[in-house]
PDB file of C-alpha atoms in Angstrom:
ATOM      1  CA  UNK A 988       0.977  12.178  -4.028  1.00  0.00           C
ATOM      2  CA  UNK A 989       2.164  14.989  -1.791  1.00  0.00           C
ATOM      3  CA  UNK A 990       4.766  13.749   0.692  1.00  0.00           C
ATOM      4  CA  UNK A 991       6.026  16.219   3.276  1.00  0.00           C
ATOM      5  CA  UNK A 992       9.508  15.481   4.665  1.00  0.00           C
ATOM      6  CA  UNK A 993       8.020  14.389   8.012  1.00  0.00           C
ATOM      7  CA  UNK A 994       5.629  11.966   6.265  1.00  0.00           C
ATOM      8  CA  UNK A 995       8.286  10.237   4.161  1.00  0.00           C
ATOM      9  CA  UNK A 996       9.506   6.716   4.792  1.00  0.00           C
ATOM     10  CA  UNK A 997      12.663   6.652   6.888  1.00  0.00           C
ATOM     11  CA  UNK A 998      14.154   4.223   4.343  1.00  0.00           C
ATOM     12  CA  UNK A 999      13.020   1.596   1.830  1.00  0.00           C
ATOM     13  CA  UNK A1000      13.012  -1.053   4.560  1.00  0.00           C
ATOM     14  CA  UNK A1001      10.127   0.784   6.246  1.00  0.00           C
ATOM     15  CA  UNK A1002       7.644   0.469   3.402  1.00  0.00           C
ATOM     16  CA  UNK A1003       8.788  -3.075   2.642  1.00  0.00           C
ATOM     17  CA  UNK A1004       8.211  -4.086   6.268  1.00  0.00           C
ATOM     18  CA  UNK A1005       4.801  -2.377   6.274  1.00  0.00           C
ATOM     19  CA  UNK A1006       3.759  -4.339   3.194  1.00  0.00           C
ATOM     20  CA  UNK A1007       5.120  -7.569   4.678  1.00  0.00           C
ATOM     21  CA  UNK A1008       2.966  -7.068   7.766  1.00  0.00           C
ATOM     22  CA  UNK A1009      -0.136  -5.800   5.952  1.00  0.00           C
ATOM     23  CA  UNK A1010      -2.577  -7.257   3.476  1.00  0.00           C
ATOM     24  CA  UNK A1011      -1.020  -6.758   0.033  1.00  0.00           C
ATOM     25  CA  UNK A1012      -4.170  -5.484  -1.618  1.00  0.00           C
ATOM     26  CA  UNK A1013      -4.372  -2.370  -3.723  1.00  0.00           C
ATOM     27  CA  UNK A1014      -5.647  -0.773  -6.899  1.00  0.00           C
ATOM     28  CA  UNK A1015      -3.883  -1.114 -10.229  1.00  0.00           C
ATOM     29  CA  UNK A1016      -4.369   2.101 -12.204  1.00  0.00           C
ATOM     30  CA  UNK A1017      -4.062   1.682 -15.967  1.00  0.00           C
ATOM     31  CA  UNK A1018      -4.244   4.482 -18.569  1.00  0.00           C
ATOM     32  CA  UNK A1019      -7.315   4.354 -20.786  1.00  0.00           C
ATOM     33  CA  UNK A1020      -6.696   3.934 -24.508  1.00  0.00           C
ATOM     34  CA  UNK A1021      -9.128   6.835 -24.905  1.00  0.00           C
ATOM     35  CA  UNK A1022      -7.378   9.679 -23.092  1.00  0.00           C
ATOM     36  CA  UNK A1023     -10.687  11.514 -22.783  1.00  0.00           C
ATOM     37  CA  UNK A1024     -12.004   8.742 -20.502  1.00  0.00           C
ATOM     38  CA  UNK A1025     -11.059   7.919 -16.922  1.00  0.00           C
ATOM     39  CA  UNK A1026      -8.238   5.422 -16.302  1.00  0.00           C
ATOM     40  CA  UNK A1027      -9.120   1.882 -15.296  1.00  0.00           C
ATOM     41  CA  UNK A1028      -8.810   0.905 -11.609  1.00  0.00           C
ATOM     42  CA  UNK A1029      -8.598  -2.770 -10.675  1.00  0.00           C
ATOM     43  CA  UNK A1030      -8.719  -3.984  -7.044  1.00  0.00           C
ATOM     44  CA  UNK A1031      -6.187  -6.794  -6.624  1.00  0.00           C
ATOM     45  CA  UNK A1032      -3.858  -8.752  -4.381  1.00  0.00           C
ATOM     46  CA  UNK A1033      -0.224  -8.644  -5.468  1.00  0.00           C
ATOM     47  CA  UNK A1034       3.166 -10.023  -4.477  1.00  0.00           C
ATOM     48  CA  UNK A1035       6.451  -8.144  -4.268  1.00  0.00           C
ATOM     49  CA  UNK A1036       9.071 -10.318  -5.962  1.00  0.00           C
ATOM     50  CA  UNK A1037      12.534  -8.739  -5.935  1.00  0.00           C
ATOM     51  CA  UNK A1038      12.107  -5.624  -8.135  1.00  0.00           C
ATOM     52  CA  UNK A1039       8.789  -6.725  -9.599  1.00  0.00           C
ATOM     53  CA  UNK A1040       5.142  -7.031  -8.643  1.00  0.00           C
ATOM     54  CA  UNK A1041       3.373 -10.260  -9.574  1.00  0.00           C
ATOM     55  CA  UNK A1042      -0.391 -10.506 -10.108  1.00  0.00           C
ATOM     56  CA  UNK A1043      -3.021 -11.954 -12.397  1.00  0.00           C
ATOM     57  CA  UNK A1044      -6.519 -11.256 -13.695  1.00  0.00           C
ATOM     58  CA  UNK A1045      -9.211 -13.250 -15.440  1.00  0.00           C
ATOM     59  CA  UNK A1046      -8.805 -13.456 -19.194  1.00  0.00           C
ATOM     60  CA  UNK A1047     -12.206 -11.782 -19.882  1.00  0.00           C
ATOM     61  CA  UNK A1048     -11.128  -8.679 -17.916  1.00  0.00           C
ATOM     62  CA  UNK A1049     -11.473  -5.639 -20.204  1.00  0.00           C
ATOM     63  CA  UNK A1050      -8.159  -4.212 -18.980  1.00  0.00           C
ATOM     64  CA  UNK A1051      -5.909  -6.275 -21.254  1.00  0.00           C
ATOM     65  CA  UNK A1052      -6.132  -4.139 -24.387  1.00  0.00           C
ATOM     66  CA  UNK A1053      -5.264  -1.103 -22.274  1.00  0.00           C
ATOM     67  CA  UNK A1054      -2.363  -2.859 -20.560  1.00  0.00           C
ATOM     68  CA  UNK A1055      -0.971  -3.962 -23.900  1.00  0.00           C
ATOM     69  CA  UNK A1056      -0.509  -0.317 -24.880  1.00  0.00           C
ATOM     70  CA  UNK A1057       0.508   1.078 -21.499  1.00  0.00           C
ATOM     71  CA  UNK A1058       4.137   2.063 -21.036  1.00  0.00           C
ATOM     72  CA  UNK A1059       3.620   2.642 -17.310  1.00  0.00           C
ATOM     73  CA  UNK A1060       0.976   1.808 -14.707  1.00  0.00           C
ATOM     74  CA  UNK A1061       0.541   2.672 -11.048  1.00  0.00           C
ATOM     75  CA  UNK A1062      -0.364   0.343  -8.173  1.00  0.00           C
ATOM     76  CA  UNK A1063      -1.687   2.124  -5.075  1.00  0.00           C
ATOM     77  CA  UNK A1064      -1.963   0.641  -1.578  1.00  0.00           C
ATOM     78  CA  UNK A1065      -3.366   2.296   1.554  1.00  0.00           C
ATOM     79  CA  UNK A1066      -3.901   1.029   5.081  1.00  0.00           C
ATOM     80  CA  UNK A1067      -3.854   1.766   8.803  1.00  0.00           C
ATOM     81  CA  UNK A1068      -5.996   4.847   8.228  1.00  0.00           C
ATOM     82  CA  UNK A1069      -8.150   6.826  10.648  1.00  0.00           C
ATOM     83  CA  UNK A1070     -10.020  10.109  10.802  1.00  0.00           C
ATOM     84  CA  UNK A1071      -8.628  12.372  13.518  1.00  0.00           C
ATOM     85  CA  UNK A1072     -11.288  14.857  14.711  1.00  0.00           C
ATOM     86  CA  UNK A1073     -10.644  18.524  15.352  1.00  0.00           C
ATOM     87  CA  UNK A1074     -10.976  18.328  19.150  1.00  0.00           C
ATOM     88  CA  UNK A1075      -8.069  15.852  19.304  1.00  0.00           C
ATOM     89  CA  UNK A1076      -5.663  18.240  17.599  1.00  0.00           C
ATOM     90  CA  UNK A1077      -5.681  21.251  19.910  1.00  0.00           C
ATOM     91  CA  UNK A1078      -2.705  23.580  19.526  1.00  0.00           C
ATOM     92  CA  UNK A1079      -1.870  27.011  20.943  1.00  0.00           C
ATOM     93  CA  UNK A1080      -4.414  29.523  19.645  1.00  0.00           C
ATOM     94  CA  UNK A1081      -7.210  26.938  19.376  1.00  0.00           C
ATOM     95  CA  UNK A1082      -9.283  26.859  22.568  1.00  0.00           C
ATOM     96  CA  UNK A1083     -11.760  24.056  21.862  1.00  0.00           C
ATOM     97  CA  UNK A1084     -11.010  22.672  18.397  1.00  0.00           C
ATOM     98  CA  UNK A1085      -7.991  22.217  16.198  1.00  0.00           C
ATOM     99  CA  UNK A1086      -7.756  21.223  12.549  1.00  0.00           C
ATOM    100  CA  UNK A1087      -8.983  17.695  11.731  1.00  0.00           C
ATOM    101  CA  UNK A1088      -6.938  15.388   9.515  1.00  0.00           C
ATOM    102  CA  UNK A1089      -6.588  11.855   8.219  1.00  0.00           C
ATOM    103  CA  UNK A1090      -3.882   9.405   9.194  1.00  0.00           C
ATOM    104  CA  UNK A1091      -2.798   6.692   6.765  1.00  0.00           C
ATOM    105  CA  UNK A1092       0.042   4.646   5.356  1.00  0.00           C
ATOM    106  CA  UNK A1093       0.336   4.604   1.559  1.00  0.00           C
ATOM    107  CA  UNK A1094       2.669   3.046  -0.967  1.00  0.00           C
ATOM    108  CA  UNK A1095       2.438   3.706  -4.698  1.00  0.00           C
ATOM    109  CA  UNK A1096       4.438   1.838  -7.318  1.00  0.00           C
ATOM    110  CA  UNK A1097       5.103   3.126 -10.814  1.00  0.00           C
ATOM    111  CA  UNK A1098       5.911   0.172 -13.033  1.00  0.00           C
ATOM    112  CA  UNK A1099       6.192  -1.117 -16.590  1.00  0.00           C
ATOM    113  CA  UNK A1100       3.819  -4.008 -17.360  1.00  0.00           C
ATOM    114  CA  UNK A1101       4.508  -7.291 -19.130  1.00  0.00           C
ATOM    115  CA  UNK A1102       1.574  -9.574 -19.920  1.00  0.00           C
ATOM    116  CA  UNK A1103       2.250 -13.281 -19.342  1.00  0.00           C
ATOM    117  CA  UNK A1104       0.418 -15.970 -21.323  1.00  0.00           C
ATOM    118  CA  UNK A1105       2.838 -18.929 -21.300  1.00  0.00           C
ATOM    119  CA  UNK A1106       1.312 -21.609 -18.989  1.00  0.00           C
ATOM    120  CA  UNK A1107       4.450 -22.402 -16.982  1.00  0.00           C
ATOM    121  CA  UNK A1108       5.129 -18.689 -16.457  1.00  0.00           C
ATOM    122  CA  UNK A1109       1.553 -18.158 -15.261  1.00  0.00           C
ATOM    123  CA  UNK A1110       1.938 -21.107 -12.887  1.00  0.00           C
ATOM    124  CA  UNK A1111       5.100 -19.486 -11.501  1.00  0.00           C
ATOM    125  CA  UNK A1112       3.179 -16.268 -10.725  1.00  0.00           C
ATOM    126  CA  UNK A1113       0.386 -18.175  -8.993  1.00  0.00           C
ATOM    127  CA  UNK A1114       2.834 -20.224  -6.930  1.00  0.00           C
ATOM    128  CA  UNK A1115       4.719 -17.130  -5.771  1.00  0.00           C
ATOM    129  CA  UNK A1116       1.471 -15.385  -4.884  1.00  0.00           C
ATOM    130  CA  UNK A1117       0.132 -18.308  -2.881  1.00  0.00           C
ATOM    131  CA  UNK A1118       3.425 -18.809  -1.043  1.00  0.00           C
ATOM    132  CA  UNK A1119       3.251 -15.125  -0.159  1.00  0.00           C
ATOM    133  CA  UNK A1120      -0.438 -14.756   0.697  1.00  0.00           C
ATOM    134  CA  UNK A1121      -1.267 -18.192   2.168  1.00  0.00           C
ATOM    135  CA  UNK A1122       2.101 -19.654   3.197  1.00  0.00           C
ATOM    136  CA  UNK A1123       0.523 -21.939   5.777  1.00  0.00           C
ATOM    137  CA  UNK A1124      -1.378 -23.938   3.141  1.00  0.00           C
ATOM    138  CA  UNK A1125      -0.092 -23.080  -0.316  1.00  0.00           C
ATOM    139  CA  UNK A1126      -0.978 -25.568  -3.064  1.00  0.00           C
ATOM    140  CA  UNK A1127       1.411 -26.107  -5.964  1.00  0.00           C
ATOM    141  CA  UNK A1128       0.263 -25.121  -9.435  1.00  0.00           C
ATOM    142  CA  UNK A1129       1.772 -26.926 -12.423  1.00  0.00           C
ATOM    143  CA  UNK A1130       0.808 -26.235 -16.008  1.00  0.00           C
ATOM    144  CA  UNK A1131       0.522 -29.951 -16.810  1.00  0.00           C
ATOM    145  CA  UNK A1132      -1.319 -31.190 -13.690  1.00  0.00           C
ATOM    146  CA  UNK A1133      -4.977 -31.106 -12.695  1.00  0.00           C
ATOM    147  CA  UNK A1134      -6.920 -29.485 -11.243  1.00  0.00           C
ATOM    148  CA  UNK A1135      -5.082 -26.168 -11.544  1.00  0.00           C
ATOM    149  CA  UNK A1136      -3.252 -26.800 -14.794  1.00  0.00           C
ATOM    150  CA  UNK A1137      -6.394 -26.867 -16.920  1.00  0.00           C
ATOM    151  CA  UNK A1138      -7.624 -23.672 -15.206  1.00  0.00           C
ATOM    152  CA  UNK A1139      -4.593 -21.614 -16.281  1.00  0.00           C
ATOM    153  CA  UNK A1140      -6.199 -20.879 -19.641  1.00  0.00           C
ATOM    154  CA  UNK A1141      -8.769 -18.742 -17.809  1.00  0.00           C
ATOM    155  CA  UNK A1142      -6.235 -16.194 -16.556  1.00  0.00           C
ATOM    156  CA  UNK A1143      -3.412 -14.012 -17.793  1.00  0.00           C
ATOM    157  CA  UNK A1144      -0.417 -13.150 -15.655  1.00  0.00           C
ATOM    158  CA  UNK A1145       1.139  -9.741 -15.155  1.00  0.00           C
ATOM    159  CA  UNK A1146       4.667  -8.808 -14.142  1.00  0.00           C
ATOM    160  CA  UNK A1147       5.244  -5.188 -13.208  1.00  0.00           C
ATOM    161  CA  UNK A1148       8.857  -4.022 -13.248  1.00  0.00           C
ATOM    162  CA  UNK A1149       9.149  -1.358 -10.531  1.00  0.00           C
ATOM    163  CA  UNK A1150      10.344   1.997 -11.835  1.00  0.00           C
ATOM    164  CA  UNK A1151       9.656   4.147  -8.767  1.00  0.00           C
ATOM    165  CA  UNK A1152       8.186   3.824  -5.269  1.00  0.00           C
ATOM    166  CA  UNK A1153       6.440   6.583  -3.316  1.00  0.00           C
ATOM    167  CA  UNK A1154       5.842   5.811   0.366  1.00  0.00           C
ATOM    168  CA  UNK A1155       3.996   8.010   2.849  1.00  0.00           C
ATOM    169  CA  UNK A1156       3.282   7.549   6.560  1.00  0.00           C
ATOM    170  CA  UNK A1157       1.022  10.435   7.614  1.00  0.00           C
ATOM    171  CA  UNK A1158       0.871  10.351  11.419  1.00  0.00           C
ATOM    172  CA  UNK A1159       1.528  13.940  12.571  1.00  0.00           C
ATOM    173  CA  UNK A1160       5.273  13.401  12.923  1.00  0.00           C
ATOM    174  CA  UNK A1161       5.939  17.126  12.597  1.00  0.00           C
ATOM    175  CA  UNK A1162       4.085  17.704  15.874  1.00  0.00           C
ATOM    176  CA  UNK A1163       5.414  17.250  19.376  1.00  0.00           C
ATOM    177  CA  UNK A1164       5.899  13.909  21.080  1.00  0.00           C
ATOM    178  CA  UNK A1165       3.245  14.859  23.647  1.00  0.00           C
ATOM    179  CA  UNK A1166       0.774  15.774  20.891  1.00  0.00           C
ATOM    180  CA  UNK A1167       1.269  12.455  19.085  1.00  0.00           C
ATOM    181  CA  UNK A1168       1.058  10.403  22.277  1.00  0.00           C
ATOM    182  CA  UNK A1169      -2.248  12.103  23.126  1.00  0.00           C
ATOM    183  CA  UNK A1170      -3.737  11.313  19.720  1.00  0.00           C
ATOM    184  CA  UNK A1171      -2.496   7.721  19.862  1.00  0.00           C
ATOM    185  CA  UNK A1172      -4.237   7.248  23.219  1.00  0.00           C
ATOM    186  CA  UNK A1173      -7.454   8.707  21.762  1.00  0.00           C
ATOM    187  CA  UNK A1174      -7.275   6.292  18.822  1.00  0.00           C
ATOM    188  CA  UNK A1175      -6.784   3.342  21.143  1.00  0.00           C
ATOM    189  CA  UNK A1176      -9.666   4.436  23.351  1.00  0.00           C
ATOM    190  CA  UNK A1177     -12.035   5.087  20.428  1.00  0.00           C
ATOM    191  CA  UNK A1178     -11.182   1.685  18.903  1.00  0.00           C
ATOM    192  CA  UNK A1179     -13.351   2.132  15.808  1.00  0.00           C
ATOM    193  CA  UNK A1180     -12.666   0.496  12.461  1.00  0.00           C
ATOM    194  CA  UNK A1181      -8.897   0.141  12.154  1.00  0.00           C
ATOM    195  CA  UNK A1182      -8.009   2.750  14.791  1.00  0.00           C
ATOM    196  CA  UNK A1183      -5.706   0.212  16.457  1.00  0.00           C
ATOM    197  CA  UNK A1184      -3.682  -0.130  13.263  1.00  0.00           C
ATOM    198  CA  UNK A1185      -3.322   3.638  12.943  1.00  0.00           C
ATOM    199  CA  UNK A1186      -2.314   3.905  16.603  1.00  0.00           C
ATOM    200  CA  UNK A1187       0.269   1.160  16.136  1.00  0.00           C
ATOM    201  CA  UNK A1188       1.807   2.977  13.185  1.00  0.00           C
ATOM    202  CA  UNK A1189       1.897   6.262  15.059  1.00  0.00           C
ATOM    203  CA  UNK A1190       3.665   4.588  17.994  1.00  0.00           C
ATOM    204  CA  UNK A1191       6.114   2.898  15.617  1.00  0.00           C
ATOM    205  CA  UNK A1192       6.928   6.180  13.869  1.00  0.00           C
ATOM    206  CA  UNK A1193       7.276   7.943  17.214  1.00  0.00           C
ATOM    207  CA  UNK A1194       9.847   5.368  18.307  1.00  0.00           C
ATOM    208  CA  UNK A1195      11.747   5.688  15.020  1.00  0.00           C
ATOM    209  CA  UNK A1196      11.675   9.488  14.707  1.00  0.00           C
ATOM    210  CA  UNK A1197      11.075  10.933  18.177  1.00  0.00           C
ATOM    211  CA  UNK A1198      11.166  14.717  17.996  1.00  0.00           C
ATOM    212  CA  UNK A1199      10.999  15.713  14.317  1.00  0.00           C
ATOM    213  CA  UNK A1200      13.222  18.787  14.622  1.00  0.00           C
ATOM    214  CA  UNK A1201      15.997  16.744  16.245  1.00  0.00           C
ATOM    215  CA  UNK A1202      15.580  13.869  13.785  1.00  0.00           C
ATOM    216  CA  UNK A1203      15.666  16.236  10.798  1.00  0.00           C
ATOM    217  CA  UNK A1204      18.869  17.916  11.926  1.00  0.00           C
ATOM    218  CA  UNK A1205      20.755  14.648  12.447  1.00  0.00           C
TER     219      UNK A1205
END
């Protein structure tokens, strides 16, 4: 994806923190064995585990034959997005309307996949995912205990070794502090969909970056 310098993550801790405080749900993009056909896209929760992503799918999922041949896949996550209308983005030379845009946070992982079929290894993936996603009430999965143990045969695990990470926080950081504060207030006042999340990210980036020209030159 296109990432302008002012949209880039300040450091790797920024995208990791965003994922830690957001729902880890994205789309796994897998190349199609038939290159003339569209790639496969699978909505899924996932867990970041050191330099890997852990996830699982049902065994009948048609993706497995494609994953078995894929050297790389991509997992895409977006959140805290909002449409910013033209009348909010007035600049010199625009009397009544500016140029509309979209705000969003996005992280994309490029990774190499390994399919996991060994029961204990699948149980490990499930345990890590549940500790991550429902830490307040995470059951323990063991390959030799009911009720979960006998259900492991219905899934296959997937470990994705991270090769590259692209992180983008598109919140008008190249514009003035006053401009961004005005849009943030409009998002908070409109309060539609996940406007509050977008406003929160814009305020966070404003605190981290301040004036872009000054930040860039430091």
